[in-house]
mmCIF file of C-alpha atoms in Angstrom:
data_model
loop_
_atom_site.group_PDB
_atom_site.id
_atom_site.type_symbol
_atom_site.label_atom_id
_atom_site.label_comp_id
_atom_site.label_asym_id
_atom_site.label_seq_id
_atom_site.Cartn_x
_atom_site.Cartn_y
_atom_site.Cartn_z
ATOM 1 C CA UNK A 26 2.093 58.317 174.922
ATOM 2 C CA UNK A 27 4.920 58.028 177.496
ATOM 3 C CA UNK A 28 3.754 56.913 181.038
ATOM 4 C CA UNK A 29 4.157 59.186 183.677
ATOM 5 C CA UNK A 30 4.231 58.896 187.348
ATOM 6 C CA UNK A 31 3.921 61.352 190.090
ATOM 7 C CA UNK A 32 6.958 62.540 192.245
ATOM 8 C CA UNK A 33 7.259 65.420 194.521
ATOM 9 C CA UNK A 34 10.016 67.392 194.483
ATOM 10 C CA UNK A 35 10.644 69.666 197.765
ATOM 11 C CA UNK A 36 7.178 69.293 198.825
ATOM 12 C CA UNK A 37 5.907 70.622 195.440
ATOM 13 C CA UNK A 38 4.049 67.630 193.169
ATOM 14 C CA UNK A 39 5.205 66.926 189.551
ATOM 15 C CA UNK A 40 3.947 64.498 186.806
ATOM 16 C CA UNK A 41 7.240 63.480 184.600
ATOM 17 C CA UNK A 42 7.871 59.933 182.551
ATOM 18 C CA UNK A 43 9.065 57.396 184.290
ATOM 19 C CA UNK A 44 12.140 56.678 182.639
ATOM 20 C CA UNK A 45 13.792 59.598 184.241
ATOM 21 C CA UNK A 46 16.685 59.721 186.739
ATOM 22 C CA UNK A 47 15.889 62.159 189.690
ATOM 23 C CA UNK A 48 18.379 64.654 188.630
ATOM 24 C CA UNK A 49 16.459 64.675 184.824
ATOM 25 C CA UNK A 50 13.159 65.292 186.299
ATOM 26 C CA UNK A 51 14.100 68.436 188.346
ATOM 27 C CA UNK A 52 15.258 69.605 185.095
ATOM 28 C CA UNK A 53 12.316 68.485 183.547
ATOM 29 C CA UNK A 54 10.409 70.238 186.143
ATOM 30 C CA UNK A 55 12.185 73.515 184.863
ATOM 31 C CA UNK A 56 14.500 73.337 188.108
ATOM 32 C CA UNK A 57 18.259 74.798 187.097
ATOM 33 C CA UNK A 58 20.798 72.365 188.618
ATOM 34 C CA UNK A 59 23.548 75.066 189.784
ATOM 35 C CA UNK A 60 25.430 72.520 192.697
ATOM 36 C CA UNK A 61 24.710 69.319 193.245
ATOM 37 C CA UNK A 62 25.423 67.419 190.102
ATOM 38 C CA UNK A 63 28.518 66.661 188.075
ATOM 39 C CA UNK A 64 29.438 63.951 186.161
ATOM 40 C CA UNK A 65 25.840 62.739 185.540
ATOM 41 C CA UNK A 66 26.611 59.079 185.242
ATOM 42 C CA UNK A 67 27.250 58.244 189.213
ATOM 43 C CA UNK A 68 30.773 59.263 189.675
ATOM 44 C CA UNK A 69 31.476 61.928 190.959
ATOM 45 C CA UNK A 70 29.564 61.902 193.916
ATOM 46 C CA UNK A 71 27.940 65.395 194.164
ATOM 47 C CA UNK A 72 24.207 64.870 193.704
ATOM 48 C CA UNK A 73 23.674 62.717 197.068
ATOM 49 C CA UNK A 74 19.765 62.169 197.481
ATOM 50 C CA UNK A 75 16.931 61.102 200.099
ATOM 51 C CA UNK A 76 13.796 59.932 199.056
ATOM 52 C CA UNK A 77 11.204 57.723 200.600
ATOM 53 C CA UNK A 78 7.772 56.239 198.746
ATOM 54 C CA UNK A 79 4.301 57.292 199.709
ATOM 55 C CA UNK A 80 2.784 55.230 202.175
ATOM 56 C CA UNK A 81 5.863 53.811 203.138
ATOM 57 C CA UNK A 82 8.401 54.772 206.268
ATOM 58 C CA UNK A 83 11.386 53.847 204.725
ATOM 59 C CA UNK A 84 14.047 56.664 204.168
ATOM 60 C CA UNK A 85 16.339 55.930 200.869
ATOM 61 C CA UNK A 86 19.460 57.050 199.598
ATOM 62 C CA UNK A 87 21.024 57.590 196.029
ATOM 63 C CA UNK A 88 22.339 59.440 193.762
ATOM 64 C CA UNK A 89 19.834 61.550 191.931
ATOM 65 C CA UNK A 90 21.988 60.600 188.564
ATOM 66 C CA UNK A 91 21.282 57.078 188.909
ATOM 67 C CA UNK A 92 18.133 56.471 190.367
ATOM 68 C CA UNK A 93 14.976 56.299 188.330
ATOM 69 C CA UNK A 94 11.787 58.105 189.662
ATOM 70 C CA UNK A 95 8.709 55.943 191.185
ATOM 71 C CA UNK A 96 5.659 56.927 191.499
ATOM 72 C CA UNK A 97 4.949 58.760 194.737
ATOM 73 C CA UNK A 98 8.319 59.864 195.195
ATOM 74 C CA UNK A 99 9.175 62.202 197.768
ATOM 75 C CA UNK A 100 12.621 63.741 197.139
ATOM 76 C CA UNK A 101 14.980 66.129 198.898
ATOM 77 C CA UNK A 102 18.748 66.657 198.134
ATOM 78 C CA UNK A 103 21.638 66.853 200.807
ATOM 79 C CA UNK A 104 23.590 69.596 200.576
ATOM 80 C CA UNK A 105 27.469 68.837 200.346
ATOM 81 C CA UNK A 106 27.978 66.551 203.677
ATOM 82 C CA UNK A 107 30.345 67.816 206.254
ATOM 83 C CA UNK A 108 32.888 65.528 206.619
ATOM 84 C CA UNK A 109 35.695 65.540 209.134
ATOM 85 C CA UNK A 110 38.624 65.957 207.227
ATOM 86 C CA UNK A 111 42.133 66.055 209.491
ATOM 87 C CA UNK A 112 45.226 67.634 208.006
ATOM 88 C CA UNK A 113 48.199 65.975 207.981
ATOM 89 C CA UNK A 114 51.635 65.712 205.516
ATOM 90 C CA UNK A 115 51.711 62.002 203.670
ATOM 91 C CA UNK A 116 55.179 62.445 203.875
ATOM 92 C CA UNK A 117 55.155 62.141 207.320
ATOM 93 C CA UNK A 118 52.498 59.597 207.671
ATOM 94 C CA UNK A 119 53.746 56.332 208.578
ATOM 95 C CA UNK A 120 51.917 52.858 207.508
ATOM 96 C CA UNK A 121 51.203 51.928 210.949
ATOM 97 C CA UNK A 122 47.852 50.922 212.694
ATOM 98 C CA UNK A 123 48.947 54.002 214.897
ATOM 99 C CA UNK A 124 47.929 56.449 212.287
ATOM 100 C CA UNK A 125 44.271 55.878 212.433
ATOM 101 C CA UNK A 126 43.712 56.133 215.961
ATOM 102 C CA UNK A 127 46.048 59.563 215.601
ATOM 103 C CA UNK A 128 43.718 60.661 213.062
ATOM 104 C CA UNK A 129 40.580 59.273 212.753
ATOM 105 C CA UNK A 130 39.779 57.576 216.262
ATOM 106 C CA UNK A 131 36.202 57.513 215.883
ATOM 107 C CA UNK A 132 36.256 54.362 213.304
ATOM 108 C CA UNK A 133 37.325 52.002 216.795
ATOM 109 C CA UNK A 134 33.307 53.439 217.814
ATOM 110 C CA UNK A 135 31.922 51.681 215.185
ATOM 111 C CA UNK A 136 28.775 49.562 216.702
ATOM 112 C CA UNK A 137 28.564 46.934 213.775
ATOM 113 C CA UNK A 138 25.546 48.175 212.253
ATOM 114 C CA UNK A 139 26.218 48.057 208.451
ATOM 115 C CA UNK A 140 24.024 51.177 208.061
ATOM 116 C CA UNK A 141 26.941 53.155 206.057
ATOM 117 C CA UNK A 142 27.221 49.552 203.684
ATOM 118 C CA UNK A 143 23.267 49.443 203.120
ATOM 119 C CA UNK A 144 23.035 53.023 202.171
ATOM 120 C CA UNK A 145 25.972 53.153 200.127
ATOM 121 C CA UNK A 146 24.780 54.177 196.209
ATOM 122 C CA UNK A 147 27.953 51.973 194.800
ATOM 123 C CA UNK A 148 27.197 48.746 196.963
ATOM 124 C CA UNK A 149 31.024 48.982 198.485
ATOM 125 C CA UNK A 150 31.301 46.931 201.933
ATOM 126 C CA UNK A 151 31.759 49.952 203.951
ATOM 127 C CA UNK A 152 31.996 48.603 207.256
ATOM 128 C CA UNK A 153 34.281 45.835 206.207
ATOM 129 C CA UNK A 154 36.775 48.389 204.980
ATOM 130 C CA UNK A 155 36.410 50.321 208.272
ATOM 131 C CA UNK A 156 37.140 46.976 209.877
ATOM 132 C CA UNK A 157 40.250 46.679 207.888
ATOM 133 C CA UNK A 158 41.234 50.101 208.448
ATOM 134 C CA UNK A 159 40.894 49.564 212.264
ATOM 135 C CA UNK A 160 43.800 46.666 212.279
ATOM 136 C CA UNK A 161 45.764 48.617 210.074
ATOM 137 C CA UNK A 162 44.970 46.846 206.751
ATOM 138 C CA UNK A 163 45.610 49.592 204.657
ATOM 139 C CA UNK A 164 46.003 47.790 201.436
ATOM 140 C CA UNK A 165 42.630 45.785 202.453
ATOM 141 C CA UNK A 166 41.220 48.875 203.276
ATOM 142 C CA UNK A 167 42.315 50.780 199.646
ATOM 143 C CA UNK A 168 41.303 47.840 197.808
ATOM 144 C CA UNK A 169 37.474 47.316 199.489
ATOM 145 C CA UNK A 170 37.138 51.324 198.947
ATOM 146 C CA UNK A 171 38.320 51.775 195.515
ATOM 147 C CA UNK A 172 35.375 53.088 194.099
ATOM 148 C CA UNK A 173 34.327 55.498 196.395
ATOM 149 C CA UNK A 174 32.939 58.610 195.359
ATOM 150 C CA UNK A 175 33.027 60.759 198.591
ATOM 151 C CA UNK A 176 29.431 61.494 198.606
ATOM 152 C CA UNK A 177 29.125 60.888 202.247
ATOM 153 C CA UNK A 178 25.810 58.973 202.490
ATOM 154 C CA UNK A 179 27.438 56.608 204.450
ATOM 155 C CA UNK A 180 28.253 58.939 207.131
ATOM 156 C CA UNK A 181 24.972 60.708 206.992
ATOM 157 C CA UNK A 182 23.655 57.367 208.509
ATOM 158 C CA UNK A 183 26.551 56.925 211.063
ATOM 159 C CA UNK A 184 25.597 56.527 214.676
ATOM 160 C CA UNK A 185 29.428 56.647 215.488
ATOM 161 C CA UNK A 186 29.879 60.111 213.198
ATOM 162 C CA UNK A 187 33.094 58.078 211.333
ATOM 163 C CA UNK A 188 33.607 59.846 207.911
ATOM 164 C CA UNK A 189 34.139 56.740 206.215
ATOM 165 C CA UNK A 190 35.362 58.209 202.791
ATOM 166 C CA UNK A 191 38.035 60.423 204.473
ATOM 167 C CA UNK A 192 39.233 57.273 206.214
ATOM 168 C CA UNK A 193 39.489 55.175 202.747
ATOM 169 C CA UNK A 194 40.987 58.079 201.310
ATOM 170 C CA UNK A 195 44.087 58.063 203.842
ATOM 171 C CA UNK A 196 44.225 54.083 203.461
ATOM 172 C CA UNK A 197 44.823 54.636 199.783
ATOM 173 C CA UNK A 198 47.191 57.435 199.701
ATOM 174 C CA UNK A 199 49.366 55.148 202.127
ATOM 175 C CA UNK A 200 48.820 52.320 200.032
ATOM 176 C CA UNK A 201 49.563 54.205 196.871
ATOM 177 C CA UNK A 202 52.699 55.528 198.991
ATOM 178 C CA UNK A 203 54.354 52.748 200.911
ATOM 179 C CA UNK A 204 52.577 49.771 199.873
ATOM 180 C CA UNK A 205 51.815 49.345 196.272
ATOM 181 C CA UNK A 206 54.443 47.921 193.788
ATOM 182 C CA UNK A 207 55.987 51.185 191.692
ATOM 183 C CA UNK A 208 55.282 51.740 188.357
ATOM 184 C CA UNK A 209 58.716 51.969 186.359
ATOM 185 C CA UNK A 210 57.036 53.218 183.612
ATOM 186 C CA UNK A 211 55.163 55.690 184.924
ATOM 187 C CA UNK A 212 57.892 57.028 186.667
ATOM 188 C CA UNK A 213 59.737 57.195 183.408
ATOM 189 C CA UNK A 214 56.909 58.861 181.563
ATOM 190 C CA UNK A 215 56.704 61.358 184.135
ATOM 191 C CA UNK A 216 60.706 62.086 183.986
ATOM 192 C CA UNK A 217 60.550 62.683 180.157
ATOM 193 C CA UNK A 218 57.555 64.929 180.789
ATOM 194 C CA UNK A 219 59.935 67.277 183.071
ATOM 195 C CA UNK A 220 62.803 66.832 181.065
ATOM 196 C CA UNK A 221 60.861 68.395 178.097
ATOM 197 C CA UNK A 222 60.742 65.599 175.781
ATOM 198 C CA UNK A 223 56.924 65.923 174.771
ATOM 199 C CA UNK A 224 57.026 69.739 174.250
ATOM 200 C CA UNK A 225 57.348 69.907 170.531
ATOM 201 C CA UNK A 226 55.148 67.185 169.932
ATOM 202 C CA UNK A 227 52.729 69.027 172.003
ATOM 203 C CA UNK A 228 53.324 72.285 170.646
ATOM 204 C CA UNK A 229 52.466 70.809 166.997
ATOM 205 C CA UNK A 230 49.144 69.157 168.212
ATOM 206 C CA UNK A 231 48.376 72.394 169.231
ATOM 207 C CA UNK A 232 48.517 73.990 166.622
ATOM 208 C CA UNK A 233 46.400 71.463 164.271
ATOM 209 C CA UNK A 234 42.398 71.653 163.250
ATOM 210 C CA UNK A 235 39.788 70.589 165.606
ATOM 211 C CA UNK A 236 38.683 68.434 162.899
ATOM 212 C CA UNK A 237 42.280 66.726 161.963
ATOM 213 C CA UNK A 238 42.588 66.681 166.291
ATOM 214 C CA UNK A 239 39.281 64.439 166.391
ATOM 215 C CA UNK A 240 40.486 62.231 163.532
ATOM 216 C CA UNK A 241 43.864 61.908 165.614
ATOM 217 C CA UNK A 242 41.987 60.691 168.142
ATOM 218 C CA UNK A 243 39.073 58.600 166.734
ATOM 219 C CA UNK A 244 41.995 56.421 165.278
ATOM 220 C CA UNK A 245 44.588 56.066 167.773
ATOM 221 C CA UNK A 246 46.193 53.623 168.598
ATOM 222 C CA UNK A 247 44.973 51.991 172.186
ATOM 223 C CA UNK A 248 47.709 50.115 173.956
ATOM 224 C CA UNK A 249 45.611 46.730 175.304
#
């Protein structure tokens, strides 16, 4: 027999095994996920979570993919987070410490309170890459935020209303831009793709078996 513990899901109760994620015991529960999940494995972002334990004040974030159930779980999803995304053309965007106050002015009202790095799901240093984002660190910045999923838990617990993923994002397109060494051979890869070098080759795999496609790629040959 499986152990079960007791979780309640939108204020409804529901007995499911314990070595569930959140998102499997909705669907467990016979809910239909529709919106709100994605990749399933805690990267994509989309099924951002609150839950707190009965008896206990506490309000906790996660991603319903990743965290298990407990028993006495109360659970409610967020709905996609609003953040505060500004417009602007990254080929006009300069790498200067200017460009964040231009665009994203509220990270210099940030009061220090590492509540966007403790409820982070993917234990990034949030603050510390707003921090380098304020003095124009963008590479800093890019680096600390790399694996950001844009969930926007961390701004749900803002005081200072930054949208911390929005600013990362900027930091790395400017990094990826200005800053970061190019890739010769990706930029070669990508010429031979335009010039129509691939398109035969392509056209052939196309037209082959599922079957002979899978062993294609079940043996390939992995460049290390």
């Amino acid at each position: 027999m499986e152990n079960k513990v007791n979780v309640y899901l939108f204020g409804k109760k529901y007995e499911v095994p314990e070595e569930l994620t959140i998102m499997k015991a909705m669907e467990y529960c016979g809910y239909k996920l529709v919106r709100g999940c994605g990749c399933r494995n805690g990267f994509c972002g989309a099924c951002a979570t609150l839950y707190r334990i009965k008896g206990k004040m506490e309000l906790k974030t996660c991603l319903a993919c990743q965290q298990k159930v407990e028993e006495g779980m109360y659970v409610a999803t967020l709905p996609f987070f609003p953040l505060v995304k500004q417009v602007y053309d990254i080929q006009k965007v300069k790498p200067e410490q200017a460009v964040m106050m231009q665009l994203y002015p509220e990270i210099y009202s940030c009061i220090g309170c590492n509540a966007c790095t403790k409820a982070c799901p993917q234990q990034i240093k949030v603050m510390q890459y707003i921090a380098y984002a304020q003095r124009g660190d963008f590479e800093a910045c890019a680096e600390e935020s790399f694996d950001c999923v844009m969930c926007g838990i961390c701004s749900s617990r803002c005081p200072a209303g930054i949208s911390h993923p929005q600013v990362a994002l900027l930091a790395r397109r400017i990094n990826g831009k200005y800053l970061a060494p190019k890739s010769e051979h990706l930029e070669d890869r990508v010429k031979e793709i335009k010039d129509g070098t691939f398109v035969e080759l392509i056209e052939a795999l196309m037209n082959k078996p599922i079957e002979e496609l899978k062993e294609l790629y079940n043996h390939r040959e992995i460049e290390k």
